[in-house]
Coordinates of N, CA and C in Angstrom, one line a residue:
M1 N 0.8 -1.2 0.0 CA 0.0 0.0 0.0 C 0.9 1.2 0.0
R2 N 0.6 2.1 -0.9 CA 1.5 3.3 -1.1 C 0.9 4.5 -0.3
F3 N 1.7 5.1 0.5 CA 1.2 6.3 1.3 C 1.6 7.6 0.6
R4 N 0.6 8.5 0.6 CA 0.8 9.8 0.0 C 0.3 10.8 0.9
L5 N 1.0 11.9 1.0 CA 0.6 13.1 1.7 C -0.1 14.0 0.7
R6 N -1.4 14.1 0.8 CA -2.2 14.9 -0.2 C -2.7 16.2 0.4
P7 N -2.7 17.3 -0.3 CA -3.2 18.6 0.2 C -4.7 18.5 0.3
T8 N -5.3 19.4 1.1 CA -6.8 19.5 1.1 C -7.3 20.5 0.1
E9 N -6.4 21.1 -0.7 CA -6.8 22.1 -1.7 C -7.8 21.5 -2.7
T10 N -9.0 22.1 -2.8 CA -10.0 21.5 -3.7 C -10.3 22.4 -4.9
A11 N -9.6 23.5 -5.0 CA -9.9 24.5 -6.0 C -9.7 23.9 -7.4
F12 N -8.7 23.1 -7.6 CA -8.4 22.5 -8.9 C -9.6 21.7 -9.4
Y13 N -10.2 20.9 -8.5 CA -11.3 20.1 -8.9 C -12.5 21.0 -9.3
D14 N -12.7 22.1 -8.5 CA -13.7 23.0 -8.8 C -13.5 23.7 -10.2
F15 N -12.3 24.0 -10.5 CA -12.0 24.6 -11.9 C -12.4 23.6 -13.0
F16 N -12.0 22.3 -12.8 CA -12.3 21.3 -13.8 C -13.8 21.2 -14.0
S17 N -14.5 21.2 -12.9 CA -15.9 21.0 -13.0 C -16.6 22.2 -13.6
Q18 N -16.1 23.4 -13.3 CA -16.6 24.6 -13.9 C -16.4 24.6 -15.4
A19 N -15.2 24.2 -15.8 CA -14.9 24.2 -17.3 C -15.8 23.1 -18.0
A20 N -16.0 22.0 -17.4 CA -16.8 21.0 -18.0 C -18.3 21.4 -18.1
D21 N -18.7 22.1 -17.0 CA -20.1 22.6 -17.1 C -20.2 23.7 -18.2
N22 N -19.2 24.5 -18.4 CA -19.2 25.4 -19.5 C -19.3 24.7 -20.9
L23 N -18.6 23.5 -21.0 CA -18.7 22.7 -22.2 C -20.1 22.3 -22.5
V24 N -20.8 21.9 -21.4 CA -22.2 21.5 -21.6 C -23.1 22.7 -22.1
K25 N -22.8 23.8 -21.5 CA -23.6 25.0 -22.0 C -23.2 25.3 -23.4
G26 N -21.9 25.2 -23.8 CA -21.5 25.5 -25.1 C -22.1 24.5 -26.1
A27 N -22.1 23.2 -25.7 CA -22.7 22.2 -26.6 C -24.2 22.4 -26.8
D28 N -24.9 22.8 -25.7 CA -26.3 23.1 -25.8 C -26.6 24.3 -26.8
I29 N -25.8 25.3 -26.7 CA -25.9 26.4 -27.6 C -25.7 26.0 -29.1
L30 N -24.6 25.2 -29.3 CA -24.3 24.8 -30.6 C -25.4 23.8 -31.1
G31 N -26.0 23.1 -30.2 CA -27.1 22.2 -30.6 C -28.3 23.0 -31.2
E32 N -28.4 24.3 -30.9 CA -29.5 25.0 -31.5 C -29.4 25.2 -33.0
L33 N -28.2 24.9 -33.6 CA -28.1 24.8 -35.0 C -29.0 23.8 -35.7
S34 N -29.4 22.8 -34.9 CA -30.3 21.8 -35.4 C -31.8 22.1 -35.3
L35 N -32.1 23.2 -34.6 CA -33.5 23.6 -34.5 C -34.0 24.2 -35.8
P36 N -35.3 24.2 -36.0 CA -35.8 24.9 -37.2 C -35.6 26.4 -37.1
D37 N -35.1 27.0 -38.2 CA -34.8 28.5 -38.2 C -34.0 29.0 -37.1
P38 N -32.7 28.5 -36.9 CA -31.9 28.9 -35.8 C -31.4 30.3 -36.0
D39 N -31.2 31.0 -34.9 CA -30.6 32.4 -34.9 C -29.1 32.3 -34.9
F40 N -28.5 32.3 -36.1 CA -27.1 32.1 -36.2 C -26.2 33.1 -35.5
Q41 N -26.6 34.4 -35.6 CA -25.9 35.4 -34.9 C -25.9 35.2 -33.4
S42 N -27.1 34.9 -32.9 CA -27.2 34.7 -31.4 C -26.4 33.5 -31.0
I43 N -26.4 32.5 -31.8 CA -25.6 31.3 -31.4 C -24.1 31.7 -31.4
S44 N -23.6 32.4 -32.4 CA -22.2 32.8 -32.5 C -21.9 33.7 -31.3
D45 N -22.7 34.7 -31.0 CA -22.5 35.6 -29.9 C -22.4 34.9 -28.6
R46 N -23.3 34.0 -28.3 CA -23.4 33.3 -27.0 C -22.2 32.3 -26.9
M47 N -21.8 31.7 -28.0 CA -20.7 30.8 -28.0 C -19.4 31.6 -27.7
R48 N -19.3 32.8 -28.2 CA -18.1 33.6 -27.9 C -18.1 34.0 -26.4
D49 N -19.3 34.3 -25.9 CA -19.4 34.7 -24.4 C -19.0 33.5 -23.5
I50 N -19.5 32.3 -23.8 CA -19.2 31.2 -23.0 C -17.7 30.8 -23.2
E51 N -17.1 31.0 -24.3 CA -15.7 30.8 -24.5 C -14.9 31.7 -23.7
H52 N -15.3 33.0 -23.7 CA -14.6 34.0 -22.8 C -14.7 33.6 -21.4
A53 N -15.8 33.2 -20.9 CA -16.0 32.8 -19.5 C -15.1 31.6 -19.2
N54 N -15.0 30.7 -20.2 CA -14.2 29.5 -19.9 C -12.7 29.8 -19.9
D55 N -12.3 30.8 -20.7 CA -11.0 31.3 -20.7 C -10.6 31.8 -19.3
E56 N -11.5 32.5 -18.7 CA -11.3 33.0 -17.4 C -11.1 31.9 -16.3
V57 N -11.9 30.8 -16.5 CA -11.7 29.7 -15.6 C -10.3 29.1 -15.8
T58 N -9.9 28.9 -17.0 CA -8.6 28.4 -17.3 C -7.5 29.3 -16.8
H59 N -7.6 30.6 -16.9 CA -6.6 31.5 -16.4 C -6.5 31.4 -14.8
E60 N -7.7 31.3 -14.2 CA -7.7 31.2 -12.7 C -7.0 29.9 -12.3
L61 N -7.3 28.8 -13.1 CA -6.7 27.5 -12.7 C -5.1 27.6 -12.9
L62 N -4.7 28.3 -13.9 CA -3.2 28.4 -14.1 C -2.6 29.3 -13.0
R63 N -3.3 30.4 -12.6 CA -2.8 31.2 -11.6 C -2.7 30.4 -10.3
K64 N -3.7 29.6 -10.0 CA -3.7 28.8 -8.8 C -2.6 27.8 -8.8
L65 N -2.4 27.2 -10.0 CA -1.3 26.2 -10.2 C 0.1 26.8 -9.9
N66 N 0.2 28.1 -10.4 CA 1.5 28.7 -10.2 C 1.8 29.2 -8.8
S67 N 0.7 29.3 -8.0 CA 0.9 29.7 -6.6 C 0.7 28.6 -5.6
T68 N 0.6 27.4 -6.0 CA 0.4 26.3 -5.1 C 1.6 25.4 -5.1
F69 N 2.1 25.2 -3.9 CA 3.3 24.4 -3.7 C 3.1 22.9 -3.9
V70 N 2.1 22.4 -3.2 CA 1.7 21.0 -3.2 C 0.4 20.8 -3.9
T71 N 0.4 20.1 -5.0 CA -0.9 19.9 -5.8 C -1.5 18.5 -5.6
P72 N -2.8 18.3 -5.8 CA -3.4 17.0 -5.6 C -2.8 15.9 -6.4
F73 N -2.4 16.2 -7.7 CA -1.7 15.2 -8.5 C -0.7 16.0 -9.3
D74 N 0.0 15.3 -10.2 CA 1.1 15.9 -10.9 C 0.8 17.3 -11.6
R75 N 1.7 18.2 -11.4 CA 1.5 19.6 -11.9 C 1.2 19.6 -13.4
E76 N 2.0 18.8 -14.1 CA 1.9 18.8 -15.6 C 0.5 18.2 -16.0
D77 N 0.0 17.3 -15.2 CA -1.3 16.7 -15.6 C -2.4 17.7 -15.3
I78 N -2.3 18.5 -14.3 CA -3.3 19.5 -14.0 C -3.3 20.5 -15.1
Y79 N -2.1 20.9 -15.6 CA -2.0 21.9 -16.7 C -2.6 21.3 -18.0
Q80 N -2.2 20.0 -18.2 CA -2.7 19.3 -19.4 C -4.2 19.2 -19.5
L81 N -4.8 18.8 -18.4 CA -6.3 18.7 -18.3 C -7.0 20.0 -18.5
G82 N -6.5 21.0 -17.8 CA -7.1 22.3 -17.9 C -7.0 22.9 -19.4
S83 N -5.8 22.7 -20.0 CA -5.6 23.1 -21.4 C -6.5 22.4 -22.3
L84 N -6.7 21.1 -22.1 CA -7.5 20.3 -23.1 C -9.0 20.7 -23.0
L85 N -9.4 20.9 -21.7 CA -10.8 21.3 -21.6 C -11.1 22.7 -22.3
D86 N -10.1 23.5 -22.2 CA -10.2 24.8 -22.9 C -10.1 24.6 -24.4
D87 N -9.3 23.7 -24.9 CA -9.3 23.4 -26.3 C -10.6 23.0 -26.9
V88 N -11.4 22.1 -26.1 CA -12.7 21.7 -26.6 C -13.6 22.9 -26.8
M89 N -13.6 23.8 -25.9 CA -14.4 25.0 -26.0 C -14.0 25.9 -27.2
D90 N -12.7 26.0 -27.4 CA -12.2 26.8 -28.5 C -12.7 26.3 -29.8
H91 N -12.7 25.0 -30.0 CA -13.1 24.4 -31.3 C -14.6 24.5 -31.4
M92 N -15.4 24.3 -30.4 CA -16.8 24.5 -30.5 C -17.2 25.9 -30.8
E93 N -16.5 26.9 -30.2 CA -16.8 28.3 -30.4 C -16.4 28.6 -31.9
G94 N -15.3 28.0 -32.3 CA -14.9 28.3 -33.7 C -15.9 27.8 -34.7
A95 N -16.5 26.6 -34.5 CA -17.5 26.1 -35.4 C -18.7 27.0 -35.4
G96 N -19.2 27.4 -34.2 CA -20.4 28.3 -34.2 C -20.2 29.6 -34.8
N97 N -19.0 30.2 -34.6 CA -18.6 31.5 -35.2 C -18.5 31.4 -36.7
L98 N -17.9 30.3 -37.2 CA -17.7 30.2 -38.7 C -19.0 30.0 -39.4
V99 N -20.0 29.3 -38.8 CA -21.3 29.1 -39.5 C -21.9 30.5 -39.7
Y100 N -21.8 31.4 -38.7 CA -22.3 32.7 -38.9 C -21.5 33.6 -39.8
L101 N -20.2 33.6 -39.6 CA -19.4 34.5 -40.4 C -19.4 34.1 -41.9
Y102 N -19.5 32.8 -42.2 CA -19.5 32.4 -43.6 C -20.8 32.5 -44.3
G103 N -21.8 33.0 -43.5 CA -23.1 33.1 -44.1 C -23.8 31.8 -44.5
L104 N -23.6 30.8 -43.7 CA -24.2 29.5 -44.0 C -25.6 29.4 -43.7
S105 N -26.1 30.5 -43.0 CA -27.6 30.6 -42.8 C -28.3 30.7 -44.1
Q106 N -27.7 31.0 -45.2 CA -28.3 31.2 -46.5 C -28.7 29.8 -47.1
L107 N -28.0 28.7 -46.6 CA -28.4 27.4 -47.0 C -29.8 27.0 -46.6
P108 N -30.5 26.2 -47.4 CA -31.8 25.7 -46.9 C -31.7 25.0 -45.6
A109 N -30.6 24.3 -45.4 CA -30.4 23.6 -44.1 C -28.9 23.2 -44.0
L110 N -28.3 23.1 -42.8 CA -27.0 22.5 -42.7 C -27.1 21.0 -43.0
P111 N -26.1 20.3 -43.4 CA -26.1 18.9 -43.7 C -26.5 18.1 -42.5
R112 N -27.4 17.1 -42.7 CA -27.8 16.2 -41.6 C -26.6 15.6 -40.8
E113 N -25.6 15.3 -41.5 CA -24.4 14.7 -40.9 C -23.7 15.6 -40.0
M114 N -23.8 16.9 -40.3 CA -23.2 17.9 -39.4 C -24.0 18.0 -38.1
H115 N -25.3 17.8 -38.2 CA -26.2 17.8 -36.9 C -25.8 16.5 -36.1
D116 N -25.5 15.4 -36.8 CA -25.1 14.2 -36.1 C -23.8 14.4 -35.3
L117 N -22.9 15.1 -36.0 CA -21.6 15.4 -35.3 C -21.8 16.3 -34.1
I118 N -22.6 17.3 -34.3 CA -22.9 18.2 -33.1 C -23.6 17.4 -32.0
E119 N -24.4 16.5 -32.3 CA -25.1 15.7 -31.3 C -24.1 14.9 -30.5
T120 N -23.1 14.3 -31.1 CA -22.1 13.6 -30.4 C -21.3 14.5 -29.4
L121 N -21.1 15.8 -29.8 CA -20.5 16.7 -28.9 C -21.3 16.9 -27.6
G122 N -22.6 17.0 -27.8 CA -23.5 17.2 -26.7 C -23.4 16.0 -25.7
R123 N -23.3 14.8 -26.2 CA -23.2 13.7 -25.3 C -21.8 13.6 -24.7
A124 N -20.8 14.0 -25.4 CA -19.5 14.0 -24.9 C -19.3 15.0 -23.8
A125 N -20.0 16.2 -23.9 CA -20.0 17.2 -22.9 C -20.6 16.8 -21.6
Q126 N -21.8 16.1 -21.8 CA -22.5 15.7 -20.6 C -21.7 14.6 -19.9
L127 N -21.1 13.7 -20.6 CA -20.3 12.6 -20.0 C -19.1 13.2 -19.3
T128 N -18.4 14.2 -19.9 CA -17.3 14.8 -19.3 C -17.7 15.6 -18.0
A129 N -18.8 16.3 -18.0 CA -19.2 17.0 -16.8 C -19.6 16.1 -15.7
S130 N -20.1 14.9 -16.0 CA -20.5 14.0 -15.0 C -19.2 13.3 -14.4
A131 N -18.1 13.3 -15.1 CA -16.9 12.6 -14.7 C -16.0 13.5 -13.8
M132 N -16.0 14.8 -14.1 CA -15.1 15.7 -13.4 C -15.1 15.6 -11.9
P133 N -16.3 15.6 -11.3 CA -16.4 15.5 -9.8 C -15.7 14.3 -9.2
R134 N -15.7 13.2 -10.0 CA -15.1 11.9 -9.5 C -13.6 12.0 -9.5
L135 N -13.0 13.0 -10.0 CA -11.5 13.2 -9.9 C -11.1 13.3 -8.5
R136 N -11.9 13.8 -7.6 CA -11.5 13.9 -6.2 C -11.2 12.6 -5.6
S137 N -11.9 11.6 -5.9 CA -11.7 10.3 -5.4 C -10.9 9.3 -6.3
L138 N -10.9 9.7 -7.6 CA -10.3 8.9 -8.7 C -11.0 7.5 -8.7
K139 N -12.3 7.4 -8.4 CA -13.0 6.2 -8.4 C -14.1 6.2 -9.5
D140 N -14.4 5.0 -10.0 CA -15.5 4.9 -11.0 C -15.3 5.7 -12.2
L141 N -14.1 5.8 -12.7 CA -13.8 6.6 -13.8 C -13.5 5.8 -15.1
E142 N -13.3 4.5 -15.0 CA -13.0 3.7 -16.2 C -14.1 3.7 -17.2
S143 N -15.3 3.6 -16.7 CA -16.5 3.7 -17.6 C -16.5 5.0 -18.4
Y144 N -16.0 6.0 -17.8 CA -16.0 7.3 -18.4 C -15.1 7.3 -19.7
W145 N -13.8 6.9 -19.5 CA -12.9 7.0 -20.6 C -13.3 6.0 -21.7
I146 N -13.9 4.8 -21.3 CA -14.3 3.9 -22.3 C -15.5 4.5 -23.1
E147 N -16.4 5.1 -22.5 CA -17.6 5.7 -23.2 C -17.1 6.9 -24.0
A148 N -16.2 7.6 -23.5 CA -15.6 8.8 -24.3 C -15.0 8.3 -25.6
N149 N -14.3 7.2 -25.5 CA -13.7 6.7 -26.7 C -14.8 6.2 -27.7
R150 N -15.8 5.6 -27.2 CA -16.9 5.1 -28.1 C -17.6 6.3 -28.7
I151 N -17.9 7.4 -28.0 CA -18.5 8.5 -28.6 C -17.6 9.2 -29.6
E152 N -16.3 9.2 -29.3 CA -15.4 9.8 -30.3 C -15.4 9.0 -31.6
N153 N -15.5 7.7 -31.5 CA -15.6 6.9 -32.7 C -16.9 7.2 -33.5
E154 N -18.0 7.4 -32.8 CA -19.2 7.8 -33.5 C -19.0 9.2 -34.1
G155 N -18.3 10.1 -33.5 CA -18.0 11.4 -34.1 C -17.2 11.2 -35.3
D156 N -16.2 10.4 -35.3 CA -15.4 10.1 -36.5 C -16.2 9.6 -37.6
H157 N -17.1 8.7 -37.3 CA -18.0 8.2 -38.4 C -18.9 9.3 -39.0
A158 N -19.4 10.1 -38.1 CA -20.3 11.2 -38.6 C -19.5 12.2 -39.4
Y159 N -18.2 12.4 -39.0 CA -17.4 13.4 -39.8 C -17.1 12.8 -41.2
R160 N -16.8 11.5 -41.2 CA -16.5 10.9 -42.5 C -17.7 10.9 -43.4
M161 N -18.9 10.6 -42.9 CA -20.1 10.7 -43.6 C -20.4 12.1 -44.1
L162 N -20.0 13.1 -43.3 CA -20.2 14.5 -43.7 C -19.3 14.8 -44.9
L163 N -18.1 14.3 -44.8 CA -17.2 14.6 -45.9 C -17.7 14.0 -47.2
V164 N -18.3 12.8 -47.1 CA -18.9 12.1 -48.3 C -20.0 13.0 -48.9
R165 N -20.8 13.6 -48.0 CA -21.9 14.5 -48.4 C -21.3 15.7 -49.1
L166 N -20.3 16.3 -48.5 CA -19.7 17.6 -49.0 C -19.1 17.4 -50.4
F167 N -18.5 16.2 -50.6 CA -17.8 16.0 -51.9 C -18.7 15.2 -52.9
S168 N -20.0 15.2 -52.6 CA -20.9 14.4 -53.5 C -21.3 15.2 -54.7
G169 N -21.0 16.5 -54.7 CA -21.5 17.4 -55.8 C -22.7 18.1 -55.5
E170 N -23.3 17.9 -54.3 CA -24.5 18.6 -53.9 C -24.3 20.1 -53.8
Y171 N -23.1 20.5 -53.3 CA -22.8 21.9 -53.0 C -21.8 22.4 -54.0
D172 N -21.8 23.8 -54.2 CA -20.8 24.4 -55.0 C -19.5 24.4 -54.2
A173 N -18.4 24.6 -55.0 CA -17.0 24.5 -54.4 C -16.8 25.4 -53.2
L174 N -17.3 26.7 -53.3 CA -17.1 27.6 -52.2 C -17.8 27.2 -50.9
T175 N -19.0 26.7 -51.1 CA -19.8 26.2 -50.0 C -19.2 25.0 -49.3
V176 N -18.6 24.1 -50.2 CA -17.9 23.0 -49.6 C -16.8 23.4 -48.8
M177 N -16.0 24.4 -49.2 CA -14.9 24.9 -48.4 C -15.3 25.4 -47.1
K178 N -16.4 26.2 -47.1 CA -16.9 26.8 -45.8 C -17.4 25.7 -44.9
L179 N -18.2 24.8 -45.4 CA -18.7 23.7 -44.6 C -17.6 22.8 -44.1
K180 N -16.6 22.6 -44.9 CA -15.5 21.7 -44.5 C -14.7 22.3 -43.3
E181 N -14.5 23.7 -43.3 CA -13.9 24.3 -42.1 C -14.7 24.1 -40.9
V182 N -16.0 24.3 -41.0 CA -16.9 24.1 -39.8 C -16.7 22.6 -39.3
A183 N -16.8 21.7 -40.3 CA -16.7 20.3 -39.9 C -15.4 20.0 -39.3
D184 N -14.3 20.6 -39.7 CA -13.0 20.3 -39.1 C -13.0 20.8 -37.7
E185 N -13.6 21.9 -37.4 CA -13.6 22.4 -36.0 C -14.5 21.5 -35.1
L186 N -15.6 21.0 -35.6 CA -16.4 20.1 -34.9 C -15.6 18.8 -34.6
E187 N -15.0 18.3 -35.6 CA -14.2 17.0 -35.5 C -13.1 17.2 -34.5
A188 N -12.4 18.4 -34.5 CA -11.3 18.7 -33.6 C -11.9 18.7 -32.1
A189 N -13.1 19.2 -32.0 CA -13.7 19.3 -30.6 C -14.0 17.8 -30.1
A190 N -14.4 17.0 -31.0 CA -14.7 15.6 -30.7 C -13.4 14.9 -30.3
D191 N -12.3 15.2 -31.0 CA -11.0 14.6 -30.7 C -10.5 15.1 -29.3
A192 N -10.7 16.4 -29.1 CA -10.3 17.0 -27.8 C -11.0 16.4 -26.6
F193 N -12.3 16.1 -26.8 CA -13.0 15.4 -25.7 C -12.3 14.1 -25.3
E194 N -11.9 13.4 -26.4 CA -11.2 12.1 -26.1 C -9.9 12.3 -25.4
H195 N -9.2 13.4 -25.8 CA -7.9 13.7 -25.2 C -8.1 14.0 -23.7
V196 N -9.2 14.7 -23.4 CA -9.5 14.9 -22.0 C -9.6 13.6 -21.2
A197 N -10.4 12.7 -21.8 CA -10.6 11.4 -21.2 C -9.3 10.6 -21.0
N198 N -8.4 10.7 -22.1 CA -7.1 10.0 -22.0 C -6.3 10.6 -20.9
T199 N -6.3 11.9 -20.7 CA -5.6 12.5 -19.6 C -6.1 12.1 -18.2
V200 N -7.4 12.0 -18.1 CA -8.0 11.5 -16.9 C -7.5 10.1 -16.6
E201 N -7.5 9.3 -17.6 CA -7.0 7.9 -17.5 C -5.6 7.9 -17.0
T202 N -4.8 8.7 -17.6 CA -3.3 8.8 -17.2 C -3.2 9.2 -15.7
I203 N -4.0 10.1 -15.3 CA -4.0 10.6 -13.9 C -4.4 9.4 -13.0
A204 N -5.5 8.7 -13.4 CA -6.0 7.6 -12.5 C -4.9 6.5 -12.4
V205 N -4.3 6.2 -13.5 CA -3.2 5.1 -13.5 C -2.1 5.6 -12.6
K206 N -1.6 6.8 -12.8 CA -0.5 7.3 -12.0 C -0.8 7.2 -10.5
E207 N -2.0 7.6 -10.1 CA -2.4 7.8 -8.7 C -2.9 6.5 -8.1
S208 N -3.0 5.4 -8.9 CA -3.6 4.2 -8.3 C -2.6 3.4 -7.5

């Protein structure tokens, strides 16, 4: 049995949970793209606001990390996890912003496969938010990273099907380029969710 002296500092866990909760809010806003007649500007504006709020959480986490002598687990893992949670939000915000800036509201509808990809982000966000509080005890986390991997695989499939749709000849070349950039941001967000889960797995293995 390994003995460890652990600090009682809980702020890092709170920051991780706040960031994950912001991801749920961001994914919910992004999910409005699947509603009939979505307000693209409002979605973009609110995604930018939640991204800024999440940046502040990340900055607070880094400030705390730089001023804390003894951390609950490895300093580099705390930094990695906080950075990856922020990456997810950056990619989701990028997708919502590009849809508006590129004038994709002029399309009759966004591709169904894009909605499928956005839906996987919503499930990944909920899963991540439910897992973050369990970092305190590092218990019952294996099901989280297994499910995160499964959802990411679904996201990969949705992304590939979206590419098939985009290059089918249904859209003009300029629209394909615009939609492809949005798709790439969504796919990057899906990958970043899995990277978060992989980092949690690494932490759990180190601390077991």
